[in-house]
Amino acid sequence: MRVLKVLLFICSLVFLSSCARPGKKETKLNFVLGAQFVSAGDAMLWGKNISNGEAFGRVISLDPVEIDLSFGQWNFYVTAWGGGDAFKPLQGKAVCDHKVVMIDDTTATPEVAFNLDNGKCASPAFGPAVNTVTTNHPSNATVHYFPPLRLDNCQDVNQLTSAGDYPNCTRGFYNSYKIFVKEFGAGSLGNELASDCVIANTSDGKMSDTLIANLPHGDGVAPFQYVIRAYFGNSTCDETADPLVGDATGFREFVFLDGLNGQSPGVRKMDYTGTACIFSNNLVGTGGSAGACDGSYVMCNGGAEDGRVVLSATCTSAGGSASTVTNNYNTGAVKTNLVLPSSEADVCTPERMYSQFAGGDGTTGRPYLICTPNQFNGIDNDSVLMGKNFELVNDLDFNLSTNSNCPIYGIAVNLNPIGGGIDPASVPACQPQVSRLAFSGTFDGRGHDILFARIRNGGLQGGGL
């Protein structure tokens, strides 16, 4: 019995020693934005522990934030955008702050207070290239802004020899774009900031219509994490993909883990110099003419549009007073093109195979995309589609298809001509169309094959294919 007691005592000591609480290796930090941040909206706080590589991103506002962080030397970065009630995430004039803090167990709850200022956005901590321009509001004020961003849409990112080399770009398949800054790491609640939706231009579809997001590019240390979503099926950044009801929406994500200088697999970043208007249409860094920058817009003082450059009527209706805007045109601004790759394989995926079309809106720069025989047959004799533009992004095998207008033929007649065609409402059924709906759009086969297609052509009038 004595031996048993000794054994139990030893086992107890081993158990207690293995469960002993280790030394404290983290602490809570309070983060506070200073009085300079007057926006009713949000800012983004990033942090990185240089000692162990731990990083986080958190959407914050005027309310103090408490986060559990490990010991070590931390770099903290804050960027906020806009001003007044007209706050617009990721756009507008940015204010920033950067702090280096050593965290250890000497203080129970340290506090990091940020005093945001536009001038601090010029710190190398936010990136190597920051633009500067002198404006007239307030008088001779110096304004700093990050390189304006444009998104290019090419199937092969190496086709461009330089920024703006669009003749050598074979247009990709994206219709619209959105940029997200998401929370991650310690204290993450799943929140995010998102830019406005911008579309690929309708003329050639090779680039986004407007420059979007006034984002710090990073210095290789800052843990700025960005997500770019490129949408295939619509020009509204619709994210509700539902193949069961034929919704052609869907997107591809490009993730940047260390700022825009950190790159994303497959994306090509091209910096260049060009002209930029720092306030036009409320977007710091939007390109345009000096007239648009200095003529049509005013600096709004007070009201819901305080501190932003808007149309005069917009400022007045928001309860503000206007100041003339001049000298906001920067002819030597550093700008950035991100060339996003896209391929036919990206388009013809299950969520887009069951929709009316796999993408596009029928314009010259954003043609309807066709992956399946059913999508091809959907063009048919539809008067709405006769002037639209189409691209074939897949080989089509009609061998097991049926003509959607006249299924009584089975696979004996399996292709609906574009324009003209057969009439399911005729008596007897499935006779040639009487009307002559001529096809006036374009159809680019892109070198693909159409196999085993059979057409009933007796008496067919006005057929384009």
Coordinates of C-alpha atoms in Angstrom, one line a residue:
M1 CA 0.0 0.0 0.0
R2 CA 2.9 2.4 0.7
V3 CA 4.3 1.8 -2.7
L4 CA 0.9 2.6 -4.3
K5 CA 0.7 5.9 -2.4
V6 CA 4.2 6.8 -3.6
L7 CA 3.4 6.0 -7.2
L8 CA 0.2 8.1 -7.0
F9 CA 2.1 11.0 -5.5
I10 CA 4.7 10.9 -8.3
C11 CA 2.0 10.6 -11.0
S12 CA 0.2 13.6 -9.5
L13 CA 3.4 15.7 -9.6
V14 CA 3.9 14.8 -13.3
F15 CA 0.4 15.7 -14.1
L16 CA 0.5 19.0 -12.3
S17 CA 3.8 20.0 -13.9
S18 CA 2.6 19.2 -17.4
C19 CA -0.5 21.4 -16.9
A20 CA 1.4 24.3 -15.4
R21 CA 0.5 27.6 -17.0
P22 CA 3.3 28.9 -19.3
G23 CA 4.7 32.4 -19.0
K24 CA 2.6 35.1 -20.4
K25 CA 3.5 35.8 -24.1
E26 CA 0.8 38.2 -25.2
T27 CA -1.1 41.2 -24.0
K28 CA -4.1 43.3 -24.9
L29 CA -3.5 46.6 -26.8
N30 CA -5.9 49.5 -27.1
F31 CA -5.9 51.3 -30.5
V32 CA -7.3 54.9 -30.6
L33 CA -7.7 57.2 -33.5
G34 CA -6.8 60.8 -32.8
A35 CA -9.1 63.9 -33.3
Q36 CA -7.8 64.4 -36.9
F37 CA -10.0 61.5 -38.0
V38 CA -13.4 63.1 -38.1
S39 CA -15.1 60.7 -40.6
A40 CA -18.3 58.9 -39.7
G41 CA -16.9 55.9 -41.7
D42 CA -14.2 53.4 -41.1
A43 CA -10.4 53.2 -41.4
M44 CA -8.1 50.2 -41.8
L45 CA -5.5 49.2 -39.2
W46 CA -2.8 46.7 -40.0
G47 CA -0.1 45.3 -37.8
K48 CA 2.9 43.1 -38.2
N49 CA 5.2 41.6 -35.5
I50 CA 8.7 41.9 -37.0
S51 CA 10.0 39.4 -34.4
N52 CA 7.8 36.4 -35.3
G53 CA 5.9 37.4 -38.5
E54 CA 2.4 37.5 -36.9
A55 CA 0.1 40.0 -38.7
F56 CA -3.4 41.2 -38.6
G57 CA -5.8 43.6 -40.4
R58 CA -8.8 45.2 -38.7
V59 CA -11.5 47.7 -39.8
I60 CA -11.7 50.4 -37.1
S61 CA -13.6 53.6 -36.4
L62 CA -13.6 56.3 -33.7
D63 CA -14.4 53.7 -31.0
P64 CA -11.3 52.3 -29.3
V65 CA -10.3 48.7 -30.3
E66 CA -8.7 46.1 -28.1
I67 CA -6.7 43.3 -29.7
D68 CA -4.6 40.4 -28.1
L69 CA -1.1 40.5 -29.6
S70 CA 2.1 38.6 -29.0
F71 CA 5.2 40.2 -27.6
G72 CA 7.8 41.6 -29.9
Q73 CA 8.4 44.7 -32.1
W74 CA 5.3 45.6 -34.0
N75 CA 4.8 47.9 -36.9
F76 CA 1.3 49.5 -37.0
Y77 CA -0.3 51.2 -40.1
V78 CA -3.6 53.1 -40.4
T79 CA -5.2 54.5 -43.5
A80 CA -8.6 56.3 -43.7
W81 CA -10.3 57.7 -46.7
G82 CA -12.7 60.6 -47.4
G83 CA -14.1 63.0 -44.9
G84 CA -17.4 64.1 -43.3
D85 CA -20.6 62.2 -43.8
A86 CA -19.7 61.5 -47.5
F87 CA -17.0 59.0 -46.4
K88 CA -16.2 56.6 -49.2
P89 CA -14.1 53.5 -48.4
L90 CA -10.8 53.2 -50.3
Q91 CA -11.5 56.4 -52.3
G92 CA -11.0 60.1 -51.7
K93 CA -8.2 61.9 -49.9
A94 CA -6.3 59.5 -47.6
V95 CA -5.0 60.2 -44.1
C96 CA -2.4 57.9 -42.5
D97 CA -0.2 57.1 -39.5
H98 CA 2.6 54.6 -38.9
K99 CA 4.0 53.6 -35.5
V100 CA 6.7 51.2 -34.3
V101 CA 6.0 49.7 -30.8
M102 CA 7.8 47.2 -28.7
I103 CA 5.3 45.1 -26.8
D104 CA 6.4 43.3 -23.6
D105 CA 5.0 42.4 -20.2
T106 CA 6.0 45.7 -18.6
T107 CA 2.6 47.4 -19.2
A108 CA -0.7 45.6 -18.6
T109 CA -2.7 47.3 -21.3
P110 CA -0.6 49.5 -23.6
E111 CA -2.4 52.0 -25.7
V112 CA -1.4 53.0 -29.2
A113 CA -2.9 56.4 -30.3
F114 CA -2.8 57.4 -33.9
N115 CA -2.9 61.0 -35.2
L116 CA -3.9 60.7 -38.8
D117 CA -2.7 63.2 -41.4
N118 CA -2.4 63.3 -45.1
G119 CA 1.3 64.2 -44.9
K120 CA 2.0 60.9 -43.2
C121 CA 0.8 59.0 -46.3
A122 CA 4.1 60.1 -47.9
S123 CA 6.1 57.9 -45.4
P124 CA 8.1 55.2 -47.1
A125 CA 6.3 52.7 -44.8
F126 CA 3.2 53.0 -47.1
G127 CA 5.2 52.5 -50.3
P128 CA 8.0 53.8 -52.4
A129 CA 6.0 55.9 -54.8
V130 CA 3.6 58.6 -53.4
N131 CA 2.4 61.5 -55.6
T132 CA 2.4 65.1 -54.4
V133 CA 0.5 68.1 -55.8
T134 CA -0.2 71.6 -54.5
T135 CA -3.8 72.6 -54.5
N136 CA -5.7 75.9 -53.8
H137 CA -7.8 74.5 -50.9
P138 CA -6.6 75.5 -48.5
S139 CA -4.2 77.9 -50.2
N140 CA -1.1 76.2 -51.5
A141 CA -1.9 73.0 -49.6
T142 CA 0.3 70.0 -50.4
V143 CA -1.8 66.8 -51.0
H144 CA -0.3 63.3 -51.1
Y145 CA -2.0 60.4 -52.9
F146 CA -1.0 56.9 -53.7
P147 CA -0.4 55.8 -57.3
P148 CA -3.8 55.7 -59.2
L149 CA -4.8 52.2 -60.2
R150 CA -6.2 50.9 -63.4
L151 CA -7.1 47.2 -64.2
D152 CA -6.3 45.7 -67.5
N153 CA -8.0 42.7 -69.0
C154 CA -5.7 40.6 -71.2
Q155 CA -5.6 36.9 -71.9
D156 CA -1.8 36.9 -71.8
V157 CA -0.3 39.4 -69.3
N158 CA 3.0 39.4 -71.2
Q159 CA 1.4 40.7 -74.4
L160 CA 1.8 44.3 -73.2
T161 CA 5.3 45.7 -73.7
S162 CA 4.5 48.8 -71.7
A163 CA 1.5 50.3 -69.8
G164 CA -1.1 51.3 -72.3
D165 CA 0.1 48.9 -75.0
Y166 CA -3.5 47.8 -75.7
P167 CA -3.1 47.0 -79.4
N168 CA -1.0 44.0 -78.4
C169 CA -3.5 42.9 -75.7
T170 CA -6.0 40.1 -76.6
R171 CA -9.0 41.1 -74.6
G172 CA -9.9 38.9 -71.7
F173 CA -13.4 38.1 -70.4
Y174 CA -14.0 40.2 -67.3
N175 CA -16.9 42.7 -67.2
S176 CA -16.5 44.5 -63.9
Y177 CA -14.2 44.8 -60.9
K178 CA -14.2 45.5 -57.2
I179 CA -11.4 45.8 -54.7
F180 CA -11.8 44.6 -51.1
V181 CA -9.7 45.2 -48.0
K182 CA -10.6 42.4 -45.6
E183 CA -9.9 41.7 -41.9
F184 CA -7.6 38.9 -41.0
G185 CA -5.6 37.6 -38.1
A186 CA -6.0 38.5 -34.4
G187 CA -9.3 40.3 -33.6
S188 CA -10.8 39.7 -37.0
L189 CA -14.6 39.9 -37.1
G190 CA -14.9 39.2 -40.8
N191 CA -15.5 42.9 -41.8
E192 CA -14.2 44.4 -45.0
L193 CA -14.0 47.7 -46.9
A194 CA -15.0 47.6 -50.6
S195 CA -14.5 50.0 -53.5
D196 CA -17.2 51.0 -55.9
C197 CA -17.9 48.6 -58.8
V198 CA -16.2 49.7 -62.0
I199 CA -16.8 48.2 -65.4
A200 CA -14.6 47.3 -68.3
N201 CA -15.0 49.9 -71.0
T202 CA -17.5 49.2 -73.7
S203 CA -15.2 50.1 -76.6
D204 CA -12.7 47.3 -76.4
G205 CA -13.1 45.9 -72.9
K206 CA -9.3 45.8 -72.3
M207 CA -9.3 48.2 -69.3
S208 CA -11.4 49.4 -66.5
D209 CA -13.4 52.5 -67.2
T210 CA -12.2 54.5 -64.2
L211 CA -9.3 54.4 -61.8
I212 CA -10.3 52.8 -58.5
A213 CA -9.1 52.8 -55.0
N214 CA -6.5 55.1 -53.4
L215 CA -4.5 52.3 -51.8
P216 CA -1.0 52.3 -50.2
H217 CA 1.1 49.9 -52.2
G218 CA 3.4 48.8 -49.3
D219 CA 7.1 48.6 -48.7
G220 CA 7.5 44.8 -48.6
V221 CA 7.1 44.7 -44.8
A222 CA 3.6 46.2 -44.4
P223 CA 1.0 43.4 -44.3
F224 CA -1.5 45.2 -46.6
Q225 CA -3.8 42.5 -47.9
Y226 CA -6.1 43.3 -50.9
V227 CA -8.5 41.2 -52.9
I228 CA -9.5 42.1 -56.5
R229 CA -12.6 40.4 -57.8
A230 CA -13.0 40.3 -61.6
Y231 CA -16.6 39.4 -62.6
F232 CA -17.4 37.5 -65.8
G233 CA -21.2 37.7 -66.3
N234 CA -22.3 41.3 -65.5
S235 CA -21.2 44.9 -65.2
T236 CA -22.6 45.4 -61.7
C237 CA -20.3 43.2 -59.7
D238 CA -23.2 40.9 -58.9
E239 CA -22.0 38.0 -56.6
T240 CA -25.1 35.9 -56.5
A241 CA -24.1 33.0 -58.7
D242 CA -26.9 30.4 -59.0
P243 CA -26.6 28.0 -61.9
L244 CA -30.0 26.5 -61.2
V245 CA -31.7 29.6 -62.3
G246 CA -29.3 30.5 -65.1
D247 CA -27.5 33.3 -63.4
A248 CA -24.3 34.0 -65.3
T249 CA -22.6 35.8 -62.6
G250 CA -19.4 34.6 -61.0
F251 CA -15.9 36.0 -60.4
R252 CA -12.2 35.2 -60.1
E253 CA -10.2 36.5 -57.1
F254 CA -6.7 37.8 -57.1
V255 CA -5.2 38.0 -53.6
F256 CA -2.3 40.4 -52.7
L257 CA -0.8 39.4 -49.3
D258 CA 1.9 42.1 -49.0
G259 CA 0.4 45.1 -50.7
L260 CA 0.3 45.7 -54.4
N261 CA 4.1 45.5 -54.6
G262 CA 3.7 41.9 -53.1
Q263 CA 2.1 40.8 -56.4
S264 CA -0.6 38.1 -56.9
P265 CA 0.1 34.9 -58.9
G266 CA -0.4 35.5 -62.6
V267 CA -0.9 39.3 -62.3
R268 CA 1.5 41.7 -63.9
K269 CA 2.1 45.1 -62.2
M270 CA 3.3 47.9 -64.5
D271 CA 4.1 51.3 -63.0
Y272 CA 4.4 54.4 -65.3
T273 CA 4.0 58.1 -65.2
G274 CA 1.1 60.0 -66.6
T275 CA -1.5 62.7 -66.0
A276 CA -3.9 62.6 -63.0
C277 CA -6.5 64.8 -61.5
I278 CA -6.5 64.3 -57.8
F279 CA -10.1 65.2 -57.1
S280 CA -12.2 64.7 -60.2
N281 CA -15.5 62.8 -59.5
N282 CA -14.5 62.4 -55.8
L283 CA -11.7 60.0 -56.7
V284 CA -8.2 61.0 -55.7
G285 CA -6.0 60.1 -58.7
T286 CA -8.7 59.9 -61.3
G287 CA -7.3 60.7 -64.7
G288 CA -8.8 63.3 -66.9
S289 CA -8.4 66.7 -68.5
A290 CA -7.3 69.8 -66.7
G291 CA -10.7 71.3 -67.6
A292 CA -12.6 68.5 -65.8
C293 CA -10.3 68.9 -62.8
D294 CA -10.4 72.7 -62.5
G295 CA -13.6 73.6 -64.2
S296 CA -16.6 71.5 -63.6
Y297 CA -15.9 70.7 -59.9
V298 CA -15.7 72.7 -56.7
M299 CA -14.2 72.0 -53.3
C300 CA -17.1 71.7 -50.9
N301 CA -16.9 73.3 -47.4
G302 CA -19.2 72.0 -44.8
G303 CA -22.3 69.8 -45.1
A304 CA -22.4 66.2 -46.1
E305 CA -19.8 66.6 -48.8
D306 CA -17.3 68.6 -46.7
G307 CA -13.7 68.3 -47.8
R308 CA -14.5 66.7 -51.2
V309 CA -14.5 67.9 -54.7
V310 CA -18.0 67.5 -56.3
L311 CA -20.2 69.3 -58.7
S312 CA -21.4 72.7 -57.5
A313 CA -25.0 71.7 -57.3
T314 CA -24.1 68.5 -55.3
C315 CA -22.2 70.6 -52.8
T316 CA -25.1 73.1 -52.4
S317 CA -27.8 70.4 -52.0
A318 CA -25.6 68.8 -49.3
G319 CA -25.6 72.0 -47.3
G320 CA -22.1 73.2 -48.2
S321 CA -20.5 76.2 -49.8
A322 CA -18.2 75.9 -52.8
S323 CA -14.7 77.0 -53.3
T324 CA -13.0 77.2 -56.8
V325 CA -10.8 74.3 -57.5
T326 CA -7.6 74.9 -59.5
N327 CA -4.1 73.5 -59.8
N328 CA -5.2 69.9 -59.0
Y329 CA -3.8 68.5 -62.3
N330 CA -0.6 66.5 -62.0
T331 CA 1.1 65.8 -65.3
G332 CA 3.9 63.6 -63.8
A333 CA 2.0 61.3 -61.5
V334 CA 3.2 57.8 -60.8
K335 CA 0.4 55.4 -61.9
T336 CA -0.1 51.7 -61.8
N337 CA -1.6 49.2 -64.2
L338 CA -2.5 45.7 -62.9
V339 CA -2.9 43.3 -65.8
L340 CA -5.2 40.5 -64.8
P341 CA -5.0 37.2 -66.8
S342 CA -8.1 35.5 -68.0
S343 CA -8.6 32.4 -70.2
E344 CA -11.4 30.5 -71.9
A345 CA -11.0 27.8 -69.2
D346 CA -11.9 30.4 -66.6
V347 CA -15.1 31.2 -68.4
C348 CA -16.5 27.7 -69.2
T349 CA -17.0 26.5 -65.6
P350 CA -20.1 24.8 -64.2
E351 CA -21.7 28.0 -62.8
R352 CA -21.7 29.6 -66.2
M353 CA -22.6 26.6 -68.4
Y354 CA -26.3 26.6 -67.5
S355 CA -26.9 30.4 -67.9
Q356 CA -28.3 32.1 -71.0
F357 CA -24.7 33.1 -71.9
A358 CA -21.5 32.5 -70.0
G359 CA -20.6 36.2 -69.7
G360 CA -20.7 39.6 -71.3
D361 CA -23.5 42.0 -72.1
G362 CA -23.4 42.0 -75.9
T363 CA -21.4 45.3 -76.3
T364 CA -18.3 45.6 -78.5
G365 CA -15.9 45.4 -75.6
R366 CA -18.0 42.9 -73.6
P367 CA -19.6 40.5 -76.1
Y368 CA -21.8 37.6 -75.0
L369 CA -19.7 34.5 -74.3
I370 CA -20.8 31.1 -75.6
C371 CA -19.6 27.8 -74.0
T372 CA -22.4 25.3 -74.9
P373 CA -24.7 24.4 -77.8
N374 CA -27.7 25.5 -75.8
Q375 CA -26.2 29.0 -75.4
F376 CA -25.6 29.1 -79.1
N377 CA -29.2 28.0 -79.8
G378 CA -30.4 30.7 -77.5
I379 CA -29.5 33.5 -80.0
D380 CA -32.0 32.1 -82.5
N381 CA -34.4 34.7 -83.9
D382 CA -34.5 36.9 -80.8
S383 CA -35.0 40.5 -82.0
V384 CA -33.2 41.8 -78.8
L385 CA -30.1 39.9 -79.8
M386 CA -29.9 40.5 -83.5
G387 CA -27.7 43.6 -83.1
K388 CA -25.5 42.2 -80.3
N389 CA -21.9 40.9 -80.3
F390 CA -20.9 37.3 -79.5
E391 CA -17.8 35.2 -79.0
L392 CA -17.3 31.5 -79.0
V393 CA -15.0 30.4 -76.2
N394 CA -15.3 26.7 -76.5
D395 CA -15.7 24.0 -79.2
L396 CA -19.4 23.1 -79.7
D397 CA -20.5 19.5 -80.2
F398 CA -24.1 19.4 -81.3
N399 CA -24.2 15.6 -81.6
L400 CA -26.5 15.1 -78.7
S401 CA -28.3 18.4 -78.8
T402 CA -31.8 19.1 -79.8
N403 CA -33.3 22.2 -81.5
S404 CA -34.8 24.2 -78.6
N405 CA -37.5 25.6 -80.9
C406 CA -38.6 22.3 -82.4
P407 CA -37.7 19.3 -80.2
I408 CA -39.9 17.1 -82.4
Y409 CA -37.0 16.8 -84.7
G410 CA -34.8 15.3 -82.0
I411 CA -31.2 15.3 -82.9
A412 CA -32.0 15.3 -86.6
V413 CA -32.2 19.1 -86.5
N414 CA -30.1 20.4 -83.6
L415 CA -28.9 23.9 -84.4
N416 CA -31.0 27.1 -84.5
P417 CA -29.7 29.5 -87.2
I418 CA -28.8 33.0 -86.1
G419 CA -31.5 35.1 -87.6
G420 CA -34.4 33.7 -89.6
G421 CA -34.9 30.1 -88.4
I422 CA -37.9 28.0 -87.8
D423 CA -41.1 29.0 -86.1
P424 CA -42.4 26.8 -83.2
A425 CA -45.8 28.6 -83.4
S426 CA -46.4 27.9 -87.1
V427 CA -49.2 25.6 -88.3
P428 CA -48.1 23.0 -89.1
A429 CA -45.4 23.3 -86.4
C430 CA -41.8 24.1 -87.0
Q431 CA -42.0 25.7 -90.5
P432 CA -39.5 28.4 -91.6
Q433 CA -39.9 31.9 -90.1
V434 CA -41.9 34.3 -92.3
S435 CA -40.2 37.4 -90.8
R436 CA -36.7 38.2 -92.0
L437 CA -34.8 39.2 -88.9
A438 CA -31.4 39.9 -90.2
F439 CA -28.4 39.6 -87.9
S440 CA -26.5 42.9 -87.7
G441 CA -24.1 42.1 -84.8
T442 CA -20.8 40.2 -84.8
F443 CA -20.0 36.6 -84.1
D444 CA -16.3 35.8 -83.5
G445 CA -15.6 32.1 -83.5
R446 CA -12.1 32.5 -82.2
G447 CA -10.9 29.5 -84.2
H448 CA -13.2 27.0 -82.4
D449 CA -15.0 24.1 -84.1
I450 CA -18.7 23.6 -84.4
L451 CA -19.3 19.8 -84.8
F452 CA -22.2 17.6 -85.9
A453 CA -24.5 20.6 -86.5
R454 CA -27.7 19.9 -88.5
I455 CA -30.0 22.7 -89.8
R456 CA -33.4 22.5 -91.4
N457 CA -32.9 25.0 -94.3
G458 CA -35.8 24.4 -96.6
G459 CA -37.5 27.8 -97.1
L460 CA -35.2 29.5 -94.5
Q461 CA -35.1 33.2 -94.9
G462 CA -32.8 35.8 -93.3
G463 CA -30.5 33.3 -91.6
G464 CA -27.1 34.5 -90.6
L465 CA -25.7 31.1 -89.8

